[in-house]
Coordinates of C-alpha atoms in Angstrom, one line a residue:
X821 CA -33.3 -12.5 -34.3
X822 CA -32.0 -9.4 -32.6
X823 CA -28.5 -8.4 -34.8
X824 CA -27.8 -5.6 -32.9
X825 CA -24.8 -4.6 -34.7
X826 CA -25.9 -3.0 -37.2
X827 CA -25.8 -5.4 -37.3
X828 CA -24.4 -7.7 -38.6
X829 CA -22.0 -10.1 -40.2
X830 CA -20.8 -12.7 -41.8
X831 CA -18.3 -15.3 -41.9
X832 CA -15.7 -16.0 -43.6
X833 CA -14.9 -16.0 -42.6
X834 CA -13.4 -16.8 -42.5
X835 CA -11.1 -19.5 -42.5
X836 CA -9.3 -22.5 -44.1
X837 CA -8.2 -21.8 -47.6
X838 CA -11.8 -21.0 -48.2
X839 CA -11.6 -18.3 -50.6
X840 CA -9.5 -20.2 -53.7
X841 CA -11.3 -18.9 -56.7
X842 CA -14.4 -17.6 -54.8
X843 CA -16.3 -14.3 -55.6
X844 CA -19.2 -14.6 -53.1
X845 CA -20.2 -15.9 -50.3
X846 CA -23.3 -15.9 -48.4
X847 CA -23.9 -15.8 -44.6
X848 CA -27.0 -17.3 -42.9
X849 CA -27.0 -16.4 -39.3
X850 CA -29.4 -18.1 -37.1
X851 CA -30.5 -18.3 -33.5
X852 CA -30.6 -21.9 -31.9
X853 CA -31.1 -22.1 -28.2
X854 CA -29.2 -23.6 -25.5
X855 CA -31.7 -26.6 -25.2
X856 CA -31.3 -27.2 -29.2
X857 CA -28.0 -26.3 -29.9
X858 CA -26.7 -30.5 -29.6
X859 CA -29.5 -31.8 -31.8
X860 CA -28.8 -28.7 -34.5
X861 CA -25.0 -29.5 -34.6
X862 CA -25.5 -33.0 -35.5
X863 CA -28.2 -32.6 -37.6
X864 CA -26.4 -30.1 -40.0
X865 CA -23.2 -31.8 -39.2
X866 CA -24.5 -35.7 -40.4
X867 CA -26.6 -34.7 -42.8
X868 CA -26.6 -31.3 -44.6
X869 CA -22.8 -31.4 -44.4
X870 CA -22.9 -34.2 -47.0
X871 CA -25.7 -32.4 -49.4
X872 CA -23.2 -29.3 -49.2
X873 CA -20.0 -31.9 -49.9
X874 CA -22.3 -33.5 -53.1
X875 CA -23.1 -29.8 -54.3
X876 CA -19.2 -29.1 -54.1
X877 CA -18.2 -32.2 -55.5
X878 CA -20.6 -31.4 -59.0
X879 CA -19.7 -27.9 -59.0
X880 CA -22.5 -25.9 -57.6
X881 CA -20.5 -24.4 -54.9
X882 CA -16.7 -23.9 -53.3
X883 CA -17.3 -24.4 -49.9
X884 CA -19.8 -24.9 -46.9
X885 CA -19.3 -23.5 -43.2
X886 CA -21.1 -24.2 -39.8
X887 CA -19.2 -21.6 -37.0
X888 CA -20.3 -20.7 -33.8
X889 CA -20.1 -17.5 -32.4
X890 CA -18.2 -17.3 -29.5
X891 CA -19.8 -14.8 -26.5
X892 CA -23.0 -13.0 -27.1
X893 CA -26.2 -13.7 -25.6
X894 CA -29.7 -14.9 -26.3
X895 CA -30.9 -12.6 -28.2
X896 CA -29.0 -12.8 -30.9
X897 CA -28.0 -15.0 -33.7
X898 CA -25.0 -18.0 -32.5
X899 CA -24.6 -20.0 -35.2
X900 CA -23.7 -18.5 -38.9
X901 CA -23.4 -20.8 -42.5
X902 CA -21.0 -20.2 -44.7
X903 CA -21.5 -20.5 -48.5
X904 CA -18.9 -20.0 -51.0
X905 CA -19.5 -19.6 -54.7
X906 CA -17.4 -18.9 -57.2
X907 CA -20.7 -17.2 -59.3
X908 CA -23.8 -15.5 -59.1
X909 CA -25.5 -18.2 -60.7
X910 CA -24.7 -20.7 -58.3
X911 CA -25.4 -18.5 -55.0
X912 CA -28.5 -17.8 -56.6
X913 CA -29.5 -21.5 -57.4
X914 CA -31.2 -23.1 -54.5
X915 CA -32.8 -26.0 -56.1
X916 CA -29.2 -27.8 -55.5
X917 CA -30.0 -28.0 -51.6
X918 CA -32.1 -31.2 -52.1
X919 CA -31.8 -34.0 -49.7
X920 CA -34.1 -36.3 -51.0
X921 CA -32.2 -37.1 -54.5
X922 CA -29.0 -36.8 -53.2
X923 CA -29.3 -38.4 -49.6
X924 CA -32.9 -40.1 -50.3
X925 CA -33.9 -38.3 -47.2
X926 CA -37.0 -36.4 -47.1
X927 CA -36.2 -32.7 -46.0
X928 CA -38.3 -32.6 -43.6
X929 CA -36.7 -35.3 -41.9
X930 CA -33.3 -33.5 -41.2
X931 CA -34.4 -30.0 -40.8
X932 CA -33.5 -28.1 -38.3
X933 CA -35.7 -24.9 -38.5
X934 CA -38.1 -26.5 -35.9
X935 CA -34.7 -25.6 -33.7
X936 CA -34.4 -22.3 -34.4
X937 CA -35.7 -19.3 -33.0
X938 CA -34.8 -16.4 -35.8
X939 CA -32.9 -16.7 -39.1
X940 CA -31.3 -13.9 -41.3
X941 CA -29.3 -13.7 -44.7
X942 CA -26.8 -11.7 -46.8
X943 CA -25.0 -12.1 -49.4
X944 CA -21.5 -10.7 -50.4
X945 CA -18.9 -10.5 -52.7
X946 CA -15.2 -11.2 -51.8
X947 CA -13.0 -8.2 -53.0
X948 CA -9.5 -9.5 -51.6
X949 CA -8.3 -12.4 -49.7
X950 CA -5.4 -14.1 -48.4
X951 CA -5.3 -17.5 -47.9
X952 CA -4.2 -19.6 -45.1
X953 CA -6.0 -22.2 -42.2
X954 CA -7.0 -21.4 -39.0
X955 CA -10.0 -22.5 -36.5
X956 CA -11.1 -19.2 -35.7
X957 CA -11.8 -15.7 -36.9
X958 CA -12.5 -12.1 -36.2
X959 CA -15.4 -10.7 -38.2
X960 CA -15.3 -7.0 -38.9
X961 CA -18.5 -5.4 -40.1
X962 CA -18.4 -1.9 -40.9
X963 CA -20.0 0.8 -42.7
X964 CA -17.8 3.2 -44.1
X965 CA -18.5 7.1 -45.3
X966 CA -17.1 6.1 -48.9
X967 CA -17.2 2.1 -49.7
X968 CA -15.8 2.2 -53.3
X969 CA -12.5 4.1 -51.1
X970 CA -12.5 1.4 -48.5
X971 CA -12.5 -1.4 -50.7
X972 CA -9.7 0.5 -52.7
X973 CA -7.5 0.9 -49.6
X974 CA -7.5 -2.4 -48.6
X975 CA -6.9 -4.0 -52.1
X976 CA -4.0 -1.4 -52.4
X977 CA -2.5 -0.9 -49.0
X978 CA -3.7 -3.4 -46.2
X979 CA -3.3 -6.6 -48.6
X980 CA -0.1 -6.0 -49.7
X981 CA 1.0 -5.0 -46.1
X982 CA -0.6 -8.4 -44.9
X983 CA 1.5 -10.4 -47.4
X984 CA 4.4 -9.3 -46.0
X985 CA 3.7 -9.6 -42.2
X986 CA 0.1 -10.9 -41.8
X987 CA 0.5 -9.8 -37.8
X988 CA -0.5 -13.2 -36.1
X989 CA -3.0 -14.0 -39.0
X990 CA -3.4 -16.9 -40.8
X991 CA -5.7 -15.5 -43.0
X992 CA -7.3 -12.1 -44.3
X993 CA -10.3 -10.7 -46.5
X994 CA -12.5 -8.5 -47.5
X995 CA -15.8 -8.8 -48.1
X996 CA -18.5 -6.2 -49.9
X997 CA -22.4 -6.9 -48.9
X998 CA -24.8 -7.0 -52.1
X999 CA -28.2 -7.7 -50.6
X1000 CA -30.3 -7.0 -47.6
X1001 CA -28.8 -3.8 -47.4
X1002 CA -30.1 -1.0 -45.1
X1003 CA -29.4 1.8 -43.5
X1004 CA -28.7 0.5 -40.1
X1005 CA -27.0 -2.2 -41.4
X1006 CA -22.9 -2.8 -42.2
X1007 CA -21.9 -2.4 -45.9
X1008 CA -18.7 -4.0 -45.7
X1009 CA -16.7 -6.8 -43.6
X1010 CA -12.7 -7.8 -43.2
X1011 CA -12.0 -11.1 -41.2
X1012 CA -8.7 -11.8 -39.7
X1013 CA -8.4 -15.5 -39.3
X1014 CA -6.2 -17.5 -36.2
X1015 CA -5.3 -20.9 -35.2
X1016 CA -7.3 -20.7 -32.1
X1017 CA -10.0 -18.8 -30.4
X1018 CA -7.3 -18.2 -27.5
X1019 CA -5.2 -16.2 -30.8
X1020 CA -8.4 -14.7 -31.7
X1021 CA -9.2 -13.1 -28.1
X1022 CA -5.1 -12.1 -28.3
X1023 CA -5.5 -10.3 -31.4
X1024 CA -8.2 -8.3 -30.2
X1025 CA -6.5 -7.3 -26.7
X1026 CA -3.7 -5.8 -28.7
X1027 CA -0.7 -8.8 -28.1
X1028 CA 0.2 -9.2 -32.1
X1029 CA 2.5 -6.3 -33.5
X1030 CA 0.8 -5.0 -36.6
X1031 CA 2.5 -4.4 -39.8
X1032 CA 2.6 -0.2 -40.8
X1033 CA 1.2 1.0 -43.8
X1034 CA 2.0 4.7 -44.9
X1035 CA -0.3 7.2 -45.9
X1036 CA -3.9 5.5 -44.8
X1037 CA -7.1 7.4 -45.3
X1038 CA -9.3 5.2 -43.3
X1039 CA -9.6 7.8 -40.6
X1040 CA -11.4 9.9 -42.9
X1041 CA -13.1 6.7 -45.3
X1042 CA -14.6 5.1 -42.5
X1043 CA -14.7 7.7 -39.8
X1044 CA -16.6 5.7 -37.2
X1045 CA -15.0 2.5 -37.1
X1046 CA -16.4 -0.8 -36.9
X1047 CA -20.0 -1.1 -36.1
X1048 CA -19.3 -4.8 -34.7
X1049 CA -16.4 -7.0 -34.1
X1050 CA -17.3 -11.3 -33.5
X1051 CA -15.2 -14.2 -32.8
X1052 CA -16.5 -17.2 -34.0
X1053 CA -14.9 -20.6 -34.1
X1054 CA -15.0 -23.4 -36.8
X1055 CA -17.6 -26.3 -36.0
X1056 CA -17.4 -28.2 -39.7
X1057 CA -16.2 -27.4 -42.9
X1058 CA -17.6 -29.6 -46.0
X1059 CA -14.1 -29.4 -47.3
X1060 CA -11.5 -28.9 -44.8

């Protein structure tokens, strides 16, 4: 897959409630084309939607996510999983994805690789979050001249702005990446979450007043901005 972006997300995402007592998260970004993209959807959406509820249900995970990304083209990744953990141990364990003893499916039956033309993944921690529901999200990816300052800043000064006037949002977070990471590649991500794509597109055009923080140093922490910016929209949640 082509991530031109530095490229990449995320995410988290990132929507619905999804962070209650989460600490990481990991994204799996993959590139279904046009011709595949009904068969993938119902595949995950059927079956590997209810080996993700199972997992959730016995404690090996928080949540699942299937978004779509909204825009881009064919080169690029336009579908993203969402896994939310509330440990390293589980994001780490992958023996729990197992169809066979919990559906009595044979993998190979409900995969959907054969669909895909590029797959990537990268794993995260979740630094600060507010909750709320939404269908869609903007996914920030950034990498900033000082990370441990960014993180900081938004813990200290965008998260407690965003509780008082969340600006449109229905939800908010930061996330830090903890693997696959390279020089070309974001370090960080925020996502500002909305009841609708339409909301979404709004956000980014500038029509939601933004609440003011005093005495910011992102200017100087992350001198050159975002390195991407992505709607996506919800297609399933294992819990909603």
């Amino acid at each position: 897959i082509k991530f031109n972006m530095k490229n990449f997300i995320t995410i988290l995402f990132l929507t619905a409630g999804l962070f209650l007592n989460a600490q990481y998260y990991s994204i799996s970004f993959v590139n279904v084309p046009q011709e595949n993209v009904a068969e993938f959807e119902r595949l995950e959406t059927t079956y590997w939607s209810k080996v993700a509820k199972h997992n959730i249900e016995n404690g090996n995970q928080i949540n699942w996510g299937l978004v779509s990304r909204v825009g881009g083209g064919s080169d690029t990744w336009n579908y993203a999983f969402i896994n939310v953990y509330e440990t390293a141990e589980q994001m780490a364990d992958v023996s729990v994805w197992d169809p066979k003893s919990i559906l009595g499916i044979d993998p190979e039956e409900i995969s959907t690789n054969h669909l895909t033309v590029g797959y990537g993944v990268t794993h995260w921690s979740v630094k600060a979050s507010i909750q709320g529901s939404g269908e869609a999200a903007v996914w920030n990816f950034a990498r900033p001249a000082n990370l441990a300052a960014f993180i900081d800043e938004n813990q200290k000064l965008w998260g407690p702005a965003f509780e008082k006037d969340m600006g449109g949002r229905t939800n908010w977070g930061v996330g830090q990446k903890l693997n696959n990471i390279e020089q070309q590649y974001s370090t960080v991500m925020t996502w500002d979450s909305f009841e609708s794509v339409a909301d979404a597109i709004k956000f980014m055009n500038g029509e939601f007043s933004q609440p003011q923080v005093r005495n910011s140093k992102m200017a100087d922490i992350n001198p050159d901005g975002f390195t991407a910016r992505i709607i996506v929209r919800d297609v399933m949640w294992a819990i909603d």
